[in-house]
C-alpha atoms as one frame of an Amber mdcrd trajectory, in Angstrom:
protein
 -39.366 -23.685 -24.209 -42.098 -23.775 -26.483 -44.420 -24.508 -23.744 -43.126
 -21.924 -21.569 -43.285 -19.246 -24.397 -47.135 -20.172 -24.800 -48.047 -20.185
 -21.052 -46.115 -16.474 -21.063 -48.279 -15.525 -24.062 -51.558 -16.988 -22.482
 -51.227 -15.475 -19.382 -49.973 -11.989 -21.114 -53.182 -12.119 -23.109 -55.473
 -12.979 -19.994 -54.204 -10.179 -18.094 -54.698  -7.686 -20.409 -58.162  -8.893
 -21.127 -59.023  -7.840 -17.231 -57.921  -4.800 -17.158 -59.837  -1.844 -18.418
 -58.231  -0.983 -21.685 -55.523   1.950 -21.373 -56.185   4.656 -23.755 -54.024
   4.432 -27.227 -51.264   7.091 -26.097 -49.521   8.572 -29.311 -46.348   6.561
 -30.066 -43.628   8.963 -30.900 -45.454  12.368 -30.355 -43.092  13.068 -27.689
 -38.990  12.916 -28.479 -36.423  12.500 -25.694 -36.347  15.754 -23.818 -32.426
  15.067 -23.486 -29.511  14.791 -26.152 -28.280  11.644 -24.668 -29.716   8.224
 -25.009 -32.942   7.657 -22.298 -31.468   5.943 -19.103 -33.871   5.726 -15.959
 -32.986   6.163 -12.347 -36.602   6.081 -11.261 -39.818   5.158 -13.462 -43.506
   5.775 -12.917 -45.146   4.329 -10.062 -42.061   3.659  -8.098 -42.323   3.333
  -4.444 -41.224   6.267  -2.610 -41.791   7.484   1.043 -45.413   8.559   1.131
 -45.987   8.607  -2.460 -45.639   7.169  -5.732 -43.036   8.336  -8.176 -45.127
  10.322 -10.652 -42.867  10.688 -13.864 -39.487   9.195 -15.277 -35.768  10.464
 -13.690 -33.662  10.500 -16.730 -29.977  10.103 -15.912 -27.961  13.352 -16.995
 -24.850  11.383 -16.939 -24.071  12.527 -12.865 -23.578  15.969 -13.979 -25.554
  19.367 -14.496 -26.312  21.748 -17.439 -27.131  19.278 -19.749 -29.684  20.891
 -22.669 -33.221  20.119 -21.723 -35.468  20.473 -24.990 -39.328  20.501 -25.423
 -40.583  17.082 -26.030 -43.365  18.316 -28.184 -44.794  21.610 -30.131 -47.087
  23.696 -27.567 -46.460  26.751 -25.231 -45.130  27.110 -21.938 -48.142  27.246
 -19.350 -46.748  27.157 -16.109 -43.278  28.007 -13.925 -42.877  26.643 -10.601
 -39.835  27.895  -8.227 -39.852  26.363  -4.870 -36.953  25.123  -2.334 -38.074
  21.598  -2.236 -40.147  19.131  -4.737 -39.710  19.991  -8.097 -37.323  23.075
  -7.888 -37.291  25.053 -10.775 -39.672  23.695 -13.156 -41.474  24.250 -16.649
 -44.799  23.007 -17.843 -45.417  22.935 -21.379 -49.021  22.529 -22.694 -49.431
  20.516 -26.204 -52.358  20.554 -28.912 -53.115  17.151 -27.929 -54.386  17.738
 -24.717 -51.322  16.715 -22.574 -48.790  18.529 -20.521 -44.983  17.739 -20.361
 -43.384  18.994 -17.096 -39.511  19.084 -16.810 -38.189  19.524 -12.879 -34.925
  20.112 -10.885 -33.631  22.452 -13.498 -31.112  25.297 -13.580 -31.140  28.317
 -15.559 -34.030  28.754 -18.126 -33.277  30.020 -21.623 -32.612  33.670 -21.199
 -36.099  35.154 -22.357 -37.784  32.995 -20.053 -34.840  33.573 -17.124 -35.761
  37.129 -17.631 -39.386  37.073 -17.521 -39.468  34.664 -14.425 -36.741  37.438
 -12.515 -39.110  39.996 -13.528 -42.186  38.300 -12.082 -40.271  37.359  -8.731
 -39.575  41.047  -8.609 -43.148  41.965  -9.180 -44.666  39.874  -6.317 -41.846
  39.965  -4.206 -41.278  36.520  -3.807 -39.031  34.064  -5.014 -41.274  31.055
  -4.667 -43.340  30.846  -7.619 -46.394  28.452  -9.009 -47.644  30.823 -11.752
 -49.424  30.405 -14.986 -47.734  31.816 -18.054 -50.085  33.540 -20.721 -50.248
  31.021 -23.698 -48.851  33.486 -26.141 -45.903  34.473 -24.128 -43.578  31.484
 -24.887 -44.614  29.367 -27.879 -42.090  26.327 -28.113 -41.274  23.908 -30.980
 -40.575  20.444 -30.428 -36.665  19.964 -30.069 -36.420  23.792 -28.741 -34.101
  24.654 -25.710 -36.052  24.982 -22.600 -33.017  24.853 -19.865 -30.129  23.071
 -18.356 -30.748  20.285 -16.368 -29.778  20.571 -12.520 -30.311  19.233  -8.973
 -32.454  21.919  -7.678 -35.196  21.324  -5.494 -36.318  17.865  -3.895 -33.527
  16.224  -6.026 -30.644  13.854  -4.243 -28.311  13.835  -7.420 -28.528  15.548
 -10.913 -31.036  14.301 -13.191 -34.025  15.474 -15.060 -37.535  14.648 -13.777
 -40.234  14.314 -16.665 -43.558  13.930 -16.491 -46.498  13.412 -18.962 -50.213
  14.565 -17.376 -53.699  15.448 -19.198 -53.834  18.864 -19.219 -57.710  18.838
 -18.531 -57.556  17.292 -14.897 -53.686  17.232 -14.300 -53.559  13.279 -13.755
 -50.161  12.049 -14.524 -49.888   9.270 -17.291 -47.093   6.475 -17.370 -44.504
   8.193 -19.973 -43.352   4.573 -20.520 -46.657   4.079 -22.447 -45.638   6.791
 -25.074 -43.041   4.823 -27.061 -40.191   6.263 -25.770 -36.751   4.621 -27.240
 -35.643   2.440 -24.148 -34.421  -1.047 -24.872 -35.865  -3.168 -22.237 -36.039
  -7.058 -22.414 -35.452  -7.681 -18.686 -38.170  -9.482 -16.733 -39.133  -8.147
 -13.209 -37.340  -9.845 -10.397 -39.410 -11.260  -7.421 -37.620 -11.366  -4.183
 -40.247 -12.623  -1.532 -43.884 -12.992  -0.904 -45.958 -12.070   2.347 -48.873
 -13.992   3.512 -51.471 -11.982   5.912 -54.281 -13.057   8.001 -57.286 -11.192
   6.886 -59.544 -12.026  10.062 -57.305  -9.224  11.468 -56.153  -5.987  10.625
 -52.966  -5.736   8.236 -51.589  -3.495  11.254 -52.309  -5.638  14.217 -49.928
  -8.460  12.895 -46.678  -9.581  11.171 -46.967 -11.163   7.929 -45.436 -14.552
   7.167 -42.392 -13.869   4.907 -42.162 -16.788   2.353 -38.663 -16.986   0.374
 -39.265 -17.716  -3.374 -37.212 -20.253  -5.598 -36.273 -18.781  -8.813 -36.669
 -21.153 -11.701 -35.493 -19.142 -14.235 -37.292 -17.590 -17.174 -39.352 -15.714
 -14.851 -40.787 -18.613 -13.145 -40.787 -18.428  -9.317 -42.229 -20.813  -6.999
 -42.428 -21.462  -3.053 -43.459 -24.415  -0.782 -47.041 -24.908  -0.035 -47.977
 -22.833   3.046 -50.041 -24.160   5.494 -51.741 -21.409   7.671 -53.875 -21.189
  10.723 -56.643 -18.783   9.015 -59.566 -19.201   6.519 -58.699 -15.797   4.975
 -55.538 -14.546   3.495 -53.915 -11.940   1.261 -50.718 -11.805  -0.260 -48.244
  -9.205  -0.982 -44.735  -9.302  -2.879 -41.128  -7.614  -3.194 -40.548  -6.963
  -6.630 -38.545  -4.677  -8.864 -37.938  -4.137 -12.578 -34.720  -2.877 -14.763
 -34.343  -2.128 -17.859 -31.610  -3.346 -20.431 -28.003  -2.032 -19.733 -29.397
  -0.616 -16.220 -28.967  -1.749 -12.640 -31.121   0.623 -11.147 -34.024  -1.235
  -9.393 -37.364   0.366 -10.734 -40.811  -0.209 -10.032 -43.183  -2.773 -11.873
 -46.045  -1.515 -14.039 -48.837  -4.027 -12.824 -49.060  -7.358 -10.843 -52.337
  -9.606 -10.794 -53.122 -11.928  -8.119 -54.655 -15.487  -9.541 -56.339 -18.446
  -7.709 -56.782 -21.326  -9.675 -55.568 -19.505 -12.585 -58.558 -17.350 -12.321
 -57.731 -13.201 -11.854 -58.805 -11.983  -8.425 -57.275  -8.499  -8.353 -54.203
  -6.552  -9.697 -52.814  -3.263  -9.803 -51.732  -1.261 -12.790 -49.499   2.014
 -12.638 -50.845   3.724 -15.770 -52.419   6.846 -14.548 -52.382   8.544 -10.462
 -53.322  12.024  -9.748 -50.992  13.724  -7.081 -54.377  14.084  -4.972 -53.989
  10.273  -4.477 -50.295   9.939  -4.543 -49.990   9.659  -0.505 -52.357   6.449
  -1.078 -49.124   4.300  -1.757 -49.354   4.116   2.127 -52.441   1.684   1.439
 -50.857  -0.031  -1.536 -47.548  -1.298   0.855 -46.995  -2.748   4.046 -46.415
   0.259   5.993 -45.758  -1.367   9.004 -43.266  -3.314   7.526 -41.374  -0.611
   5.800 -41.528   1.828   8.792 -39.959  -1.035  10.814 -36.818  -1.212   8.478
 -38.217  -3.946   6.233 -38.383  -4.208   2.644 -41.655  -2.694   0.319 -44.120
  -5.379   0.248 -47.097  -4.480  -2.200 -50.243  -5.641  -1.432 -52.336  -7.674
  -3.779 -55.777  -6.930  -2.377 -57.207  -3.774  -1.822 -57.921  -1.997   1.374
 -60.919  -0.869   2.747 -60.035   2.519   3.028 -58.246   3.162  -0.248 -60.151
   5.521  -2.425 -60.047   5.685  -6.071 -56.820   3.058  -5.839 -54.649   1.797
  -8.690 -56.357  -1.752  -8.176 -59.044  -3.605 -10.622 -61.202  -6.012  -8.821
 -61.880  -9.146 -11.097 -63.247 -11.567  -8.739 -63.040 -10.057  -5.020 -60.663
  -7.661  -3.018 -57.956 -10.028  -2.903 -58.809 -11.546   0.151 -58.807 -15.615
  -0.458 -61.216 -17.836   1.068 -59.327 -20.829   2.204 -62.082 -22.105   4.305
 -62.830 -25.295   2.136 -59.320 -27.021   3.522 -58.103 -27.441  -0.422 -54.783
 -26.362  -1.618 -55.573 -23.211  -3.478 -52.868 -22.581  -6.065 -52.209 -18.971
  -5.987 -50.009 -16.978  -8.203 -48.792 -13.718  -8.995 -48.021 -12.467 -12.268
 -45.830  -9.265 -12.431 -45.132  -7.142 -15.542 -43.276  -4.209 -16.964 -44.308
  -1.742 -19.232 -42.900  -3.291 -22.309 -44.940  -6.610 -21.408 -41.668  -8.546
 -19.896 -43.194 -10.874 -17.377 -42.466 -13.181 -14.494 -44.651 -15.283 -12.413
 -44.459 -16.774  -8.690 -46.529 -19.751  -7.605 -47.672 -19.514  -3.937 -49.804
 -22.776  -3.119 -51.714 -22.041   0.239 -54.000 -24.292   2.657 -55.944 -23.712
   5.620 -55.365 -26.265   8.162 -58.424 -26.222   9.845 -57.861 -24.655  13.218
 -57.883 -21.391  13.428 -55.701 -19.007  15.670 -57.318 -17.638  18.528 -57.755
 -13.823  18.460 -56.588 -12.035  21.063 -58.627  -8.887  22.770 -56.636  -5.734
  22.072 -56.708  -2.619  24.046 -58.099   0.815  22.963 -60.959   1.954  21.020
 -61.461   0.582  17.610 -61.638   2.961  14.735 -62.654   2.139  11.290 -62.229
   3.309   7.748 -64.984   5.564   6.134 -66.370   6.504   9.544 -65.868   9.443
  11.505 -65.148   8.661  15.213 -63.554  10.433  18.292 -61.706   9.554  21.207
 -62.410  11.648  24.594 -60.723  12.137  27.873 -60.343  14.946  30.443 -57.411
  16.463  28.834 -57.380  14.885  25.410 -59.258  14.442  22.418 -58.568  13.302
  18.892 -61.022  12.952  15.906 -60.442  10.145  12.918 -61.975  11.283   9.774
 -63.797   9.212   7.195 -60.960   9.152   5.044 -57.920   9.172   7.526 -57.836
   5.334   7.802 -56.919   2.695   5.278 -57.616  -0.500   7.458 -59.617  -1.081
  11.132 -57.206  -0.311  14.439 -57.468  -0.259  18.087 -55.873   2.975  19.095
 -54.747   3.359  22.757 -54.223   6.674  24.480 -51.608   6.866  27.259 -51.158
  10.035  29.520 -47.756  11.245  30.963 -46.819  13.961  33.034 -45.241  17.194
  31.416 -41.441  16.964  31.017 -39.191  19.484  30.015 -38.864  23.333  29.581
 -41.923  25.061  28.254 -44.406  21.967  28.456 -47.687  23.239  29.574 -49.930
  19.901  28.902 -49.309  16.381  29.728 -48.054  14.268  27.206 -50.508  12.243
  25.209 -49.378   9.123  22.875 -52.009   8.239  20.503 -52.016   5.141  18.432
 -48.233   3.940  16.875 -46.633   5.822  14.213 -46.700   2.289  12.460 -50.116
   2.953  11.288 -50.291   5.519   8.268 -52.924   8.320   7.990 -54.045   9.481
   4.891 -56.013  12.636   6.101 -54.711  14.738   8.915 -56.506  13.612  12.261
 -57.593  16.198  14.656 -55.571  16.583  18.067 -57.165  18.708  20.956 -55.363
  19.037  24.269 -56.357  20.878  27.196 -53.695  23.092  28.911 -52.565  22.134
  32.550 -51.028  25.793  33.560 -52.894  28.820  33.630 -51.294  31.255  30.870
 -51.927  35.112  29.898 -53.428  35.522  26.346 -50.463  36.797  25.189 -48.833
  33.693  26.428 -51.427  31.462  25.042 -50.739  33.164  21.331 -47.027  31.758
  21.736 -48.307  28.085  22.181 -47.525  25.515  19.897 -48.493  21.629  19.522
 -45.439  19.247  19.138 -45.604  15.628  18.144 -42.597  13.431  19.001 -41.830
  10.026  17.492 -38.039   8.691  18.373 -35.573  11.508  17.613 -38.427  13.061
  14.961 -40.314  16.137  16.349 -42.665  18.646  14.412 -44.929  21.148  15.879
 -48.140  23.030  14.369 -49.608  26.401  15.034 -52.999  25.909  17.118 -56.083
  27.418  17.238 -57.998  27.519  20.749 -61.290  26.979  22.357 -61.050  28.147
  25.796 -58.157  26.336  27.047 -58.289  23.459  24.352 -55.625  23.763  21.446
 -56.583  22.167  18.320 -54.165  21.093  15.664 -53.887  18.518  12.943 -51.311
  15.793  12.256 -50.938  13.141   9.747 -48.859  10.624  11.717 -49.368   9.315
  15.255 -47.152   9.752  18.065 -46.874  11.530  21.588 -48.244  14.883  21.402
 -47.724  18.055  23.847 -48.242  22.164  23.994 -45.086  23.858  24.203 -44.496
  27.495  25.071 -42.396  29.058  22.526 -41.048  32.557  23.400 -37.677  32.635
  21.423 -37.478  33.991  18.179 -35.735  32.333  15.355 -31.928  33.537  14.527
 -30.860  34.825  11.179 -27.151  34.307  10.677 -24.851  36.351   8.178 -22.443
  33.466   6.361 -19.135  35.229   5.705 -19.805  38.889   6.459 -20.839  41.133
   9.277 -22.216  44.816  10.076 -20.084  47.248   8.259 -18.342  44.434   5.547
 -16.661  45.604   2.415 -18.181  43.008  -0.114 -16.853  44.732  -3.196 -14.615
  41.628  -3.898 -17.571  39.224  -3.352 -20.034  37.967  -5.772 -22.918  37.277
  -3.391 -24.251  37.681   0.055 -25.467  34.802   1.956 -27.503  34.044   5.412
 -29.213  31.077   6.862 -31.871  30.947   9.560 -32.405  28.521  12.614 -35.002
  28.027  15.123 -35.273  26.250  18.446 -38.384  24.349  17.041 -37.090  23.933
  13.491 -40.096  25.472  11.812 -39.683  29.163  10.542 -40.164  31.201   7.347
 -38.640  34.551   6.020 -41.142  37.021   5.714 -39.132  39.667   4.124 -35.507
  40.401   2.289 -35.070  43.811   1.671 -32.209  46.230   0.287 -32.624  49.893
   0.985 -36.128  49.522   1.674 -36.870  47.498  -1.160 -37.268  43.882  -1.680
 -34.403  41.781  -3.209 -34.307  38.431  -4.327 -32.610  35.813  -2.456 -32.825
  32.076  -3.651 -33.359  29.249  -1.173 -32.780  26.090  -2.861 -33.250  22.848
  -0.693 -34.472  24.963   2.156 -30.650  25.833   3.160 -28.519  28.901   2.554
 -30.435  32.124   1.435 -28.170  33.577  -1.442 -28.319  37.053  -3.228 -26.251
  37.191  -6.365 -25.123  40.651  -6.784 -26.727  42.006  -9.856 -28.018  45.646
 -11.094 -30.346  45.605  -7.894 -27.260  46.272  -5.980 -24.873  48.906  -7.468
 -21.499  49.918  -6.150 -21.655  52.263  -2.483 -23.070  51.426   0.582 -26.279
  49.695   1.178 -28.784  48.357   4.235 -29.633  44.609   4.317 -32.908  43.987
   6.270 -34.150  40.290   6.808 -37.139  39.665   8.967 -38.000  35.732   9.777
 -41.039  34.773  11.854 -41.319  31.099  13.797 -44.390  28.653  13.874 -45.492
  30.349  17.179 -45.101  33.901  15.844 -41.838  34.806  17.315 -40.325  37.739
  14.977 -37.017  38.183  14.305 -35.361  41.366  12.162 -31.674  41.828  11.570
 -30.186  44.696   9.710 -26.561  45.032   8.507 -24.365  47.709   6.475 -22.547
  46.270   3.716 -20.386  48.182   0.726 -20.068  47.082  -2.739
């Protein structure tokens, strides 16, 4: 036991010595924003689809309307109201140069709620992302801000809480600020993956290696003999905290070769501008195929401003000496609890043959283009994370309204950071009016999305952040505006609200205008579902005309009017 403790202390100090020193964040400056003990359903850096989780998800006892308090003295600097994402959120700037963010809220405190409503009517917009004058709402530490909720992109009641640098809005790991949270649990390591790094990570399936749990945070694998002189590793791992069964993310992991650090990642600060780079940190292909999250212990060549620190290379290990390399990975949480897995690997001296791949080769950090008679696509320098051979296939148009061939580009198992530009040529002659109603559609399995296009003669151009099959579609059908529970001439004197929904044949639309008697009226649209107006002073008793205008991606517009009585 003493030997294991000393080993853990040695490895812990070794890992800390290699990373750039973290700022000395003030411990105890920020208080728990809830009146109940902190329990996490999500932590900073946790792996989510297309992004890192950028704060803490604090449990609210599976219910809404718990009081949310300011974590420190400051002033309300920004308010956000949106159908997805944060839902209803408050930003508070603090004198120490940091900002706290409180998300998925229900009602704000009364004075702020009134200010927000007045601003929405002034701007004639329910959606807000607005700065608040610094002197307007100063707050004290522990002051009531709002009730917790489940608004926006939230799937269940909780409080999403962030700490950012005010100057550049880079998110910091709140677990480094000394919040009271019991954590004596070590991260769990489930499996290791080995990659042949003479190939692209997207043009192979890794060798998944089971691990043996030896207890006390120690794991091991059998010796792995491989047919490649260059390998990298990834692992599936998670962390919990004392008294919780939620599988949260880990804080850091470091790859060692013969006890010498090679490369490691640390979840201490991430910008929203960089959060999509999660797709370079994980084995995207395996996850897209229904597998587990595998976190690379190597830095892909297209990962810009990454969370990795290079100690002695990028994580690709050279096995050409034919010796057994005692590789290992040390994983830690933000409280210093550590686990270690040993992965001895050896090259067998016989490299597997490399097969020629069809398609054109594209590389990260390079701009390149594919051209054919009816389709072109442009890959920008910050679009790919690793090199790939991309195949283009053309098929005849199928389905009503399709006015081009169908062009399949690449495979959805290859992630994109920036959008690629796709150009498709019409295969039918259209008037200028009908060209204005053409959209580009991407299809992947049952998933579909459309984008508005720009034109260069008979070529349509649009940007997409996923590969798939692309076609041009003529859309002349306007969206439908559907009243819920009322009709023209309805007497709503006993009702508390009026509700409508919108549908569209291609699933992409927006509401341009909501009016009552010719004046803008505030309909909420949480989670992008029902539009709801709760009767208030803007709709006094009597006869009224309700007018709604919606438009789709092709520019088709629908207007509906109803007479209602209050």
